[in-house]
Short mmCIF file of C-alpha atoms in Angstrom, two decimals:
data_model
loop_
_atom_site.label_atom_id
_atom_site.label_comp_id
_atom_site.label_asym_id
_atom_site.label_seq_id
_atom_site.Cartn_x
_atom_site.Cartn_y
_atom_site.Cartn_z
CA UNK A 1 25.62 -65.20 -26.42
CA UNK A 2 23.52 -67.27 -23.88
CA UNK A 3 26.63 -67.90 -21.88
CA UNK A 4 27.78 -63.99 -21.69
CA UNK A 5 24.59 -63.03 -20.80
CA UNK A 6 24.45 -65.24 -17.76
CA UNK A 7 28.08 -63.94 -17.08
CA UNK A 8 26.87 -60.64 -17.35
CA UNK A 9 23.60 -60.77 -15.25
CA UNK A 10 26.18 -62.62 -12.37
CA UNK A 11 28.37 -59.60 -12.58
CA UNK A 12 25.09 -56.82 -12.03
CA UNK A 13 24.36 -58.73 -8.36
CA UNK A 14 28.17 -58.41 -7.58
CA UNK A 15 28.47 -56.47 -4.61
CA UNK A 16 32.64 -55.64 -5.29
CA UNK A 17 31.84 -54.57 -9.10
CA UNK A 18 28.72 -52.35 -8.03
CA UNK A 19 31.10 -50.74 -5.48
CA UNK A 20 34.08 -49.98 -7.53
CA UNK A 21 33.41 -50.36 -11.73
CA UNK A 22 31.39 -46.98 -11.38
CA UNK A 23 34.65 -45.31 -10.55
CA UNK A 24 35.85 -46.01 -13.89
CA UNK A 25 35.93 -43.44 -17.03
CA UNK A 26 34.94 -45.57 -19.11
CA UNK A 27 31.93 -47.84 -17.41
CA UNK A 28 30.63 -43.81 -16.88
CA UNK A 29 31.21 -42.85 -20.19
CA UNK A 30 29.33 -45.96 -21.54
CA UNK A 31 26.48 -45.72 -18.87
CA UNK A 32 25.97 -41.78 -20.31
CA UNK A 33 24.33 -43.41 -23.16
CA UNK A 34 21.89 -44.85 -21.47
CA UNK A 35 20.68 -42.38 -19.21
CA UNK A 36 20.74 -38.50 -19.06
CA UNK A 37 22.44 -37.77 -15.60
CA UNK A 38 21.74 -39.26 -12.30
CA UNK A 39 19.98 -36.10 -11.35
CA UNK A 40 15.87 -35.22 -11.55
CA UNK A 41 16.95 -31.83 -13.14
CA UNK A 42 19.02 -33.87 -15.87
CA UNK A 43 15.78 -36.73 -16.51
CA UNK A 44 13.80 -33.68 -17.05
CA UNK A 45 15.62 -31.47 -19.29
CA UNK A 46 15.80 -35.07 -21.38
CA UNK A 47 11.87 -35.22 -21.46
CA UNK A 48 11.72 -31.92 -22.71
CA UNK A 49 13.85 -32.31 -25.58
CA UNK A 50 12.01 -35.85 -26.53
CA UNK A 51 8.73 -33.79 -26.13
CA UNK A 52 9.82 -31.43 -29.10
CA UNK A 53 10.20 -35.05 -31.01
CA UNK A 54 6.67 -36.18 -30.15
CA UNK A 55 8.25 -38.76 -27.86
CA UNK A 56 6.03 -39.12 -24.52
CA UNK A 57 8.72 -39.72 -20.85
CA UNK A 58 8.79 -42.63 -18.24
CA UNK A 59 10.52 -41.52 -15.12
CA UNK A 60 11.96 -44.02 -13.18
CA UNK A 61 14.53 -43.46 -10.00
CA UNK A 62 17.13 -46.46 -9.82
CA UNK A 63 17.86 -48.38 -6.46
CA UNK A 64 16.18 -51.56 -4.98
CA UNK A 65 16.29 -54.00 -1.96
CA UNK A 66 16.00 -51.21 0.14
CA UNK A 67 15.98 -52.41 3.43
CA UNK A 68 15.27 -49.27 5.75
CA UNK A 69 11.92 -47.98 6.46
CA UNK A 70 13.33 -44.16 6.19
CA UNK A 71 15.01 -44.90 3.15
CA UNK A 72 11.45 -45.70 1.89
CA UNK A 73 9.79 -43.04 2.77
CA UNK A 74 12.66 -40.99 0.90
CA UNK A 75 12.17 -42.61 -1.99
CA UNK A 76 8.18 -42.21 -1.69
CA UNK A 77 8.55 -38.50 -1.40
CA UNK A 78 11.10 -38.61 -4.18
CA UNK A 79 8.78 -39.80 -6.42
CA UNK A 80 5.86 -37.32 -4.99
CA UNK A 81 8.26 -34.47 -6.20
CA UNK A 82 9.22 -36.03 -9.39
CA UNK A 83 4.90 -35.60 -9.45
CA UNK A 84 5.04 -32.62 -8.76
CA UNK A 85 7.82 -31.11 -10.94
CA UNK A 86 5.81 -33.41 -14.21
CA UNK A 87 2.83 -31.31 -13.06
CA UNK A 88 4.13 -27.83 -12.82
CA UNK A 89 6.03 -28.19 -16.25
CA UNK A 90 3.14 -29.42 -17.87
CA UNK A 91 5.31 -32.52 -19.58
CA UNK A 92 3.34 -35.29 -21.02
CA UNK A 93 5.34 -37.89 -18.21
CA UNK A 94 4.33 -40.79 -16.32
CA UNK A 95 6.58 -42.47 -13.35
CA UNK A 96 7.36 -45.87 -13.23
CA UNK A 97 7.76 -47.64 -9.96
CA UNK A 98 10.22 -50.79 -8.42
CA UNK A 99 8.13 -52.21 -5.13
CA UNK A 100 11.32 -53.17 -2.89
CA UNK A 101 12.33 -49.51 -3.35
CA UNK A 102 9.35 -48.81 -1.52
CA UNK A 103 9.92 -51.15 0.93
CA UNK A 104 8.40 -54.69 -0.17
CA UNK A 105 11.27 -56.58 1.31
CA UNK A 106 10.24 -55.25 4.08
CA UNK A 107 6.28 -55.69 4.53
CA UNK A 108 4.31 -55.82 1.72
CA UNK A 109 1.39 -53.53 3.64
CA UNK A 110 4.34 -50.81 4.43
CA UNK A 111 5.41 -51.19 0.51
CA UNK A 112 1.73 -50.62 -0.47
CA UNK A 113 1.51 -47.65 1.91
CA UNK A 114 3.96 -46.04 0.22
CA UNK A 115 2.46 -46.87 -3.69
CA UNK A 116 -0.78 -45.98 -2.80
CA UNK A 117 0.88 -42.13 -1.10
CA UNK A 118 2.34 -42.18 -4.94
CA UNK A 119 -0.70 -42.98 -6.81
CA UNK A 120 -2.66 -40.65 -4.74
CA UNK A 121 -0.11 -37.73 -5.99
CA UNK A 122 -0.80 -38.46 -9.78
CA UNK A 123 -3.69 -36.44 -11.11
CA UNK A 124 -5.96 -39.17 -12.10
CA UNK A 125 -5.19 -38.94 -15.78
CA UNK A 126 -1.35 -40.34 -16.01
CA UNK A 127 -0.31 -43.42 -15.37
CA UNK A 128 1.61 -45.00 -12.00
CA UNK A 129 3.71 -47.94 -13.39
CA UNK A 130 4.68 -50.61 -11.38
CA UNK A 131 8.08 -52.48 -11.99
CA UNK A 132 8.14 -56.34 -12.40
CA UNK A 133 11.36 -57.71 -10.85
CA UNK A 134 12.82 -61.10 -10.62
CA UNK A 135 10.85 -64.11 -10.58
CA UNK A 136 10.01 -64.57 -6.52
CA UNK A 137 8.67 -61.09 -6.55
CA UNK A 138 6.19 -62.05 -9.15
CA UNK A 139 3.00 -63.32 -6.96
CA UNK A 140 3.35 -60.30 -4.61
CA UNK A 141 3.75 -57.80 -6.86
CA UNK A 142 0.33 -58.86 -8.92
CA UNK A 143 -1.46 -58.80 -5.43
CA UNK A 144 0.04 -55.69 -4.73
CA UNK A 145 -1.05 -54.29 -7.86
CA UNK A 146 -4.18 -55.46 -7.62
CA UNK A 147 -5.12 -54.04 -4.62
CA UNK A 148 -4.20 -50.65 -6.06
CA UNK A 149 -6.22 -51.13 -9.10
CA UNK A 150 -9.37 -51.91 -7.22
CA UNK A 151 -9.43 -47.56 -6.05
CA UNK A 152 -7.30 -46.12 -9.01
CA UNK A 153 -8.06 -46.56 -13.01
CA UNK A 154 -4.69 -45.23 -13.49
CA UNK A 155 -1.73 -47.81 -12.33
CA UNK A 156 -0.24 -50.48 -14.47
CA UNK A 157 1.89 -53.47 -14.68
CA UNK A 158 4.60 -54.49 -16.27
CA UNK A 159 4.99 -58.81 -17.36
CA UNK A 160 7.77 -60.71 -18.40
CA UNK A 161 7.40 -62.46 -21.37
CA UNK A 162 10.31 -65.00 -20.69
CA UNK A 163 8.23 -66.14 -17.46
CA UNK A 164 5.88 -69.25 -18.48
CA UNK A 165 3.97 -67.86 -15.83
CA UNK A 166 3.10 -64.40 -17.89
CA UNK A 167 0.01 -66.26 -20.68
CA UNK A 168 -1.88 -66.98 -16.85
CA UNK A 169 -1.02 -63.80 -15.75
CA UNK A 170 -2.19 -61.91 -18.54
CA UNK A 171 -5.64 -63.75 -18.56
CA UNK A 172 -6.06 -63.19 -14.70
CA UNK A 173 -5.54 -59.58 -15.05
CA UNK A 174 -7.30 -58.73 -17.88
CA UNK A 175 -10.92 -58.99 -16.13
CA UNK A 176 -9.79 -56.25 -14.25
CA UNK A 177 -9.26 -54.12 -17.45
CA UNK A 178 -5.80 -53.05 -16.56
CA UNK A 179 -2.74 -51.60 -18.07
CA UNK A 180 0.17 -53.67 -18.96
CA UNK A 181 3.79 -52.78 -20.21
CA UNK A 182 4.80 -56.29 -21.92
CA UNK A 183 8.98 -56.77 -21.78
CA UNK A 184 10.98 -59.46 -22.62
CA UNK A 185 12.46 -59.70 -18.98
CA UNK A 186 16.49 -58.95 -18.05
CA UNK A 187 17.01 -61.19 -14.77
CA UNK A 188 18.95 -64.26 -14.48
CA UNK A 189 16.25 -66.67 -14.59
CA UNK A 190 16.27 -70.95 -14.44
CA UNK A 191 15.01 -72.89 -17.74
CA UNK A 192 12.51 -74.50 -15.25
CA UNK A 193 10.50 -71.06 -14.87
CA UNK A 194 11.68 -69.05 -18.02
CA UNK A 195 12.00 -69.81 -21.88
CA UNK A 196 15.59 -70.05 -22.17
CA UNK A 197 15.69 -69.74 -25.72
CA UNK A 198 15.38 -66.03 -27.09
CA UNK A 199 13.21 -67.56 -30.40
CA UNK A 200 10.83 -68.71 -27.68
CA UNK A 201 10.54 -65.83 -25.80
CA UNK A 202 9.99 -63.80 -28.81
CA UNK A 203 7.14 -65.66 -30.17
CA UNK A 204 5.77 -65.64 -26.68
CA UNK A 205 5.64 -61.89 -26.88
CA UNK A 206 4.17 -61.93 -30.00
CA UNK A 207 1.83 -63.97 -29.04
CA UNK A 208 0.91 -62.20 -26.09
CA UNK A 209 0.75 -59.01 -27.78
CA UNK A 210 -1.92 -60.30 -29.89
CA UNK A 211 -3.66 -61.19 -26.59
CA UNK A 212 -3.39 -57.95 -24.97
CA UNK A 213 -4.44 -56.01 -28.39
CA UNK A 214 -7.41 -58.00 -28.66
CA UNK A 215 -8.25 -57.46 -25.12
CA UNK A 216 -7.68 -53.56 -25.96
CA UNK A 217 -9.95 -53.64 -28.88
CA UNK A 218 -12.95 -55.24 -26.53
CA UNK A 219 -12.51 -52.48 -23.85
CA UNK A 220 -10.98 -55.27 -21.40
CA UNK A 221 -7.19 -53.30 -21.07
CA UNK A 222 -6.80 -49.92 -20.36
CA UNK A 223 -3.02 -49.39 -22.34
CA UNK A 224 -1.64 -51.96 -23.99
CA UNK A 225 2.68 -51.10 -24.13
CA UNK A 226 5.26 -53.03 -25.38
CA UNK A 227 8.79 -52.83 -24.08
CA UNK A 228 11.33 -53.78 -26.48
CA UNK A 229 14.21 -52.25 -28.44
CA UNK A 230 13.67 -54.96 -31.24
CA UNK A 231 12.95 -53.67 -34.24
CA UNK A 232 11.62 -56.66 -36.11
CA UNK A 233 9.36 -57.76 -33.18
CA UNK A 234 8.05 -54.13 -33.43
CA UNK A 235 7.22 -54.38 -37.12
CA UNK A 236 5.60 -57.52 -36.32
CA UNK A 237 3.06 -56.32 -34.04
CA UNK A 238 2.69 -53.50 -35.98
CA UNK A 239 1.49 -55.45 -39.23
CA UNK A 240 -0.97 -56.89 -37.12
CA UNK A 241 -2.68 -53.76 -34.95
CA UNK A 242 -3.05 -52.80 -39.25
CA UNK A 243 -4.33 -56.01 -40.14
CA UNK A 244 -7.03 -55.71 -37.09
CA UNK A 245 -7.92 -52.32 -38.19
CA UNK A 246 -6.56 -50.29 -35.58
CA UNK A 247 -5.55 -47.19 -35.51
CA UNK A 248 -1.86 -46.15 -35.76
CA UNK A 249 -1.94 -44.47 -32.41
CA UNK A 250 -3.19 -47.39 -30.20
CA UNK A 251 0.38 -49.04 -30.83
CA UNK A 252 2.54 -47.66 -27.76
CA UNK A 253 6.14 -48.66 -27.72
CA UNK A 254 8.35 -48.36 -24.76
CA UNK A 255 12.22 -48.13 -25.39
CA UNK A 256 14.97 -46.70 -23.57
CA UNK A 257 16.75 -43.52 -23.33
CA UNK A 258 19.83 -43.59 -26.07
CA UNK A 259 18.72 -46.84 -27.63
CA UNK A 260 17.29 -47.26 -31.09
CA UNK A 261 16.70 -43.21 -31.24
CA UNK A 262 15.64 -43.55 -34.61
CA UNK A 263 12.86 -46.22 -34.32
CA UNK A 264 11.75 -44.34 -31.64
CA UNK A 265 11.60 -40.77 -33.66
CA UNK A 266 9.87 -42.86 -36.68
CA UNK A 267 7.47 -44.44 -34.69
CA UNK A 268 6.23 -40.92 -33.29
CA UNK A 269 6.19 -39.87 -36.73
CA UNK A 270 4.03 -42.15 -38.02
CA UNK A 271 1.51 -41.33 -35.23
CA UNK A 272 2.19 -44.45 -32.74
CA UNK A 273 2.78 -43.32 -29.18
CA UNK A 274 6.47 -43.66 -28.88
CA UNK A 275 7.51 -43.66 -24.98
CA UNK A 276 10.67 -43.46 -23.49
CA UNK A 277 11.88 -44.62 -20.68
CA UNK A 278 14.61 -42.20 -18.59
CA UNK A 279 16.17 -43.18 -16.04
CA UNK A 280 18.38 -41.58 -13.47
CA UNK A 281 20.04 -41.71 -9.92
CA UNK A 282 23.08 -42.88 -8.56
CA UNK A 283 22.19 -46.86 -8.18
CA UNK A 284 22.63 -47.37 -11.87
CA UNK A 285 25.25 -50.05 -11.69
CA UNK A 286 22.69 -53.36 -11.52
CA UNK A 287 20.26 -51.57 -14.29
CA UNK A 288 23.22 -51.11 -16.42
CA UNK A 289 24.66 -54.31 -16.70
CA UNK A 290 21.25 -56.17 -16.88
CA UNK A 291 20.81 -53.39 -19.92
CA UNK A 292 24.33 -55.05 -21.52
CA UNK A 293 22.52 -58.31 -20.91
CA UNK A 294 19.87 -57.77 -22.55
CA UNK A 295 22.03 -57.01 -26.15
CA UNK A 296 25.37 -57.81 -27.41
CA UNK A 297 25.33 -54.08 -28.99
CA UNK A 298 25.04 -52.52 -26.07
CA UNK A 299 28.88 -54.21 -24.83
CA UNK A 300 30.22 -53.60 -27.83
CA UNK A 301 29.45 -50.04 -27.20
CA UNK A 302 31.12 -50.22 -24.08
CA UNK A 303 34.13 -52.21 -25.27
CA UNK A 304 34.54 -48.96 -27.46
CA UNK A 305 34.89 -46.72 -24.68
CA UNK A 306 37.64 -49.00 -23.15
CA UNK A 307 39.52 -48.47 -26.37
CA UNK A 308 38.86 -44.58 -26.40
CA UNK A 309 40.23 -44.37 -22.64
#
């Protein structure tokens, strides 16, 4: 498994498959799954049928490495109309941010220009989430985001818990009381910076979800999330925020449009703040093969559409 998911996080930074495996059927059929449409009008009409569920929405508009200023302004007032539509419909949705769409690889100031234009569109009350990419965007993405969180309550983070990196991370943060979406992490990342066994990783996350829910329970992190489509990881953390006496609805999970639906409808049931996340656009190639990547299921799943072509 360790060797097709290195195969298959190769094959999302291929410029010739990005360009021509969207035009088949059956890589669109598969990618349907995963996401709603590539249109705003199609990620909405999604969050309003997971609002009748209980299920709380996570915008986010796929592209990155963008490399022209205009292009990031686009994308800046993108997102301030994605703001605006959340705000006129009244749906309980938060956005959720990638830095070089805004422009990082080009200036960090210009990239937190743009952020800050976003943050300033929210109403105060939802959260702005900010994307953690690979591994050499790490150091400038925490100083971005904490220059943002120094004027607005109301932005978060998300860490990587395959990074060694993330246990000093978390600590630095959290006397700053911020909010922090904790994944597992889906780039292609050397042993020499990132657990390369999935046991390892796992028990990092656990172990830095204890971290973050104790932090929650002192009043030192504003959200505590948790990223993950992995069900016994979920149960895990969720025996614990009931051994620490907390209350079913300060466990917030994070999954995925189209993956594990019904851990995501039971959770909301059972009064935890299930999230998910929808994404949509026409740049959906690189997401979608780091989202094969990141579980055998999710091939297999495509490997059926081949067979249904």
């Amino acid at each position: 498994m360790a060797l097709m998911r290195s195969m298959l996080l190769a094959a999302s930074q291929n410029t010739w498959l990005r360009e021509h495996a969207v035009k088949f059927p059956f890589v669109r059929r598969s990618v349907s799954r995963f996401m709603p449409g590539e249109t705003l009008d199609a990620a909405l009409a999604a969050a309003q049928g997971l609002l009748q569920r209980k299920i709380g929405t996570v915008f986010t508009h796929l592209g990155e490495n963008v490399a022209d200023r205009d292009e990031a302004r686009e994308v800046t007032e993108h997102y301030l109309e994605v703001l605006d539509r959340i705000h006129r419909l009244s749906l309980p949705a938060e956005i959720s941010v990638k830095l070089t769409q805004l422009g990082l690889d080009l200036s960090p100031d210009f990239c937190f220009e743009n952020l800050e234009r976003i943050i300033q569109g929210e109403n105060g009350k939802a959260t702005v989430w900010v994307d953690m990419e690979a591994s050499n965007y790490a150091e400038v993405t925490l100083d971005i985001y904490r220059r943002a969180l120094k004027n607005h309550a109301h932005v978060g983070i998300c860490l990587q818990a395959y990074l060694y990196r993330t246990k000093r991370d978390l600590a630095d943060l959290l006397p700053l009381r911020p909010s922090i979406r904790l994944v597992k992490g889906a780039y292609s990342e050397p042993a020499a910076i990132a657990f390369p066994k999935k046991a390892d990783v796992n028990e990092n996350y656990f172990a830095l979800a204890r971290e973050m829910l104790g932090a929650r329970g002192a009043g030192n992190c504003a959200r505590a999330a948790f990223g993950t489509h992995d069900v016994r990881l979920i149960r895990r953390i969720s025996d614990f925020v009931a051994q620490q006496g907390f209350a079913k609805s300060e466990l917030e999970v994070q999954m995925l449009y189209g993956i594990q639906r019904g851990e995501q409808e039971r959770l909301a049931r059972e009064g935890c703040r299930s999230i998910v996340l929808v994404a949509y656009g026409t740049y959906w190639y690189p997401w979608f093969v780091r989202r094969l990547a990141e579980r055998p299921a999710n091939l297999w799943f495509m490997l059926r559409n081949v067979f249904a072509s």
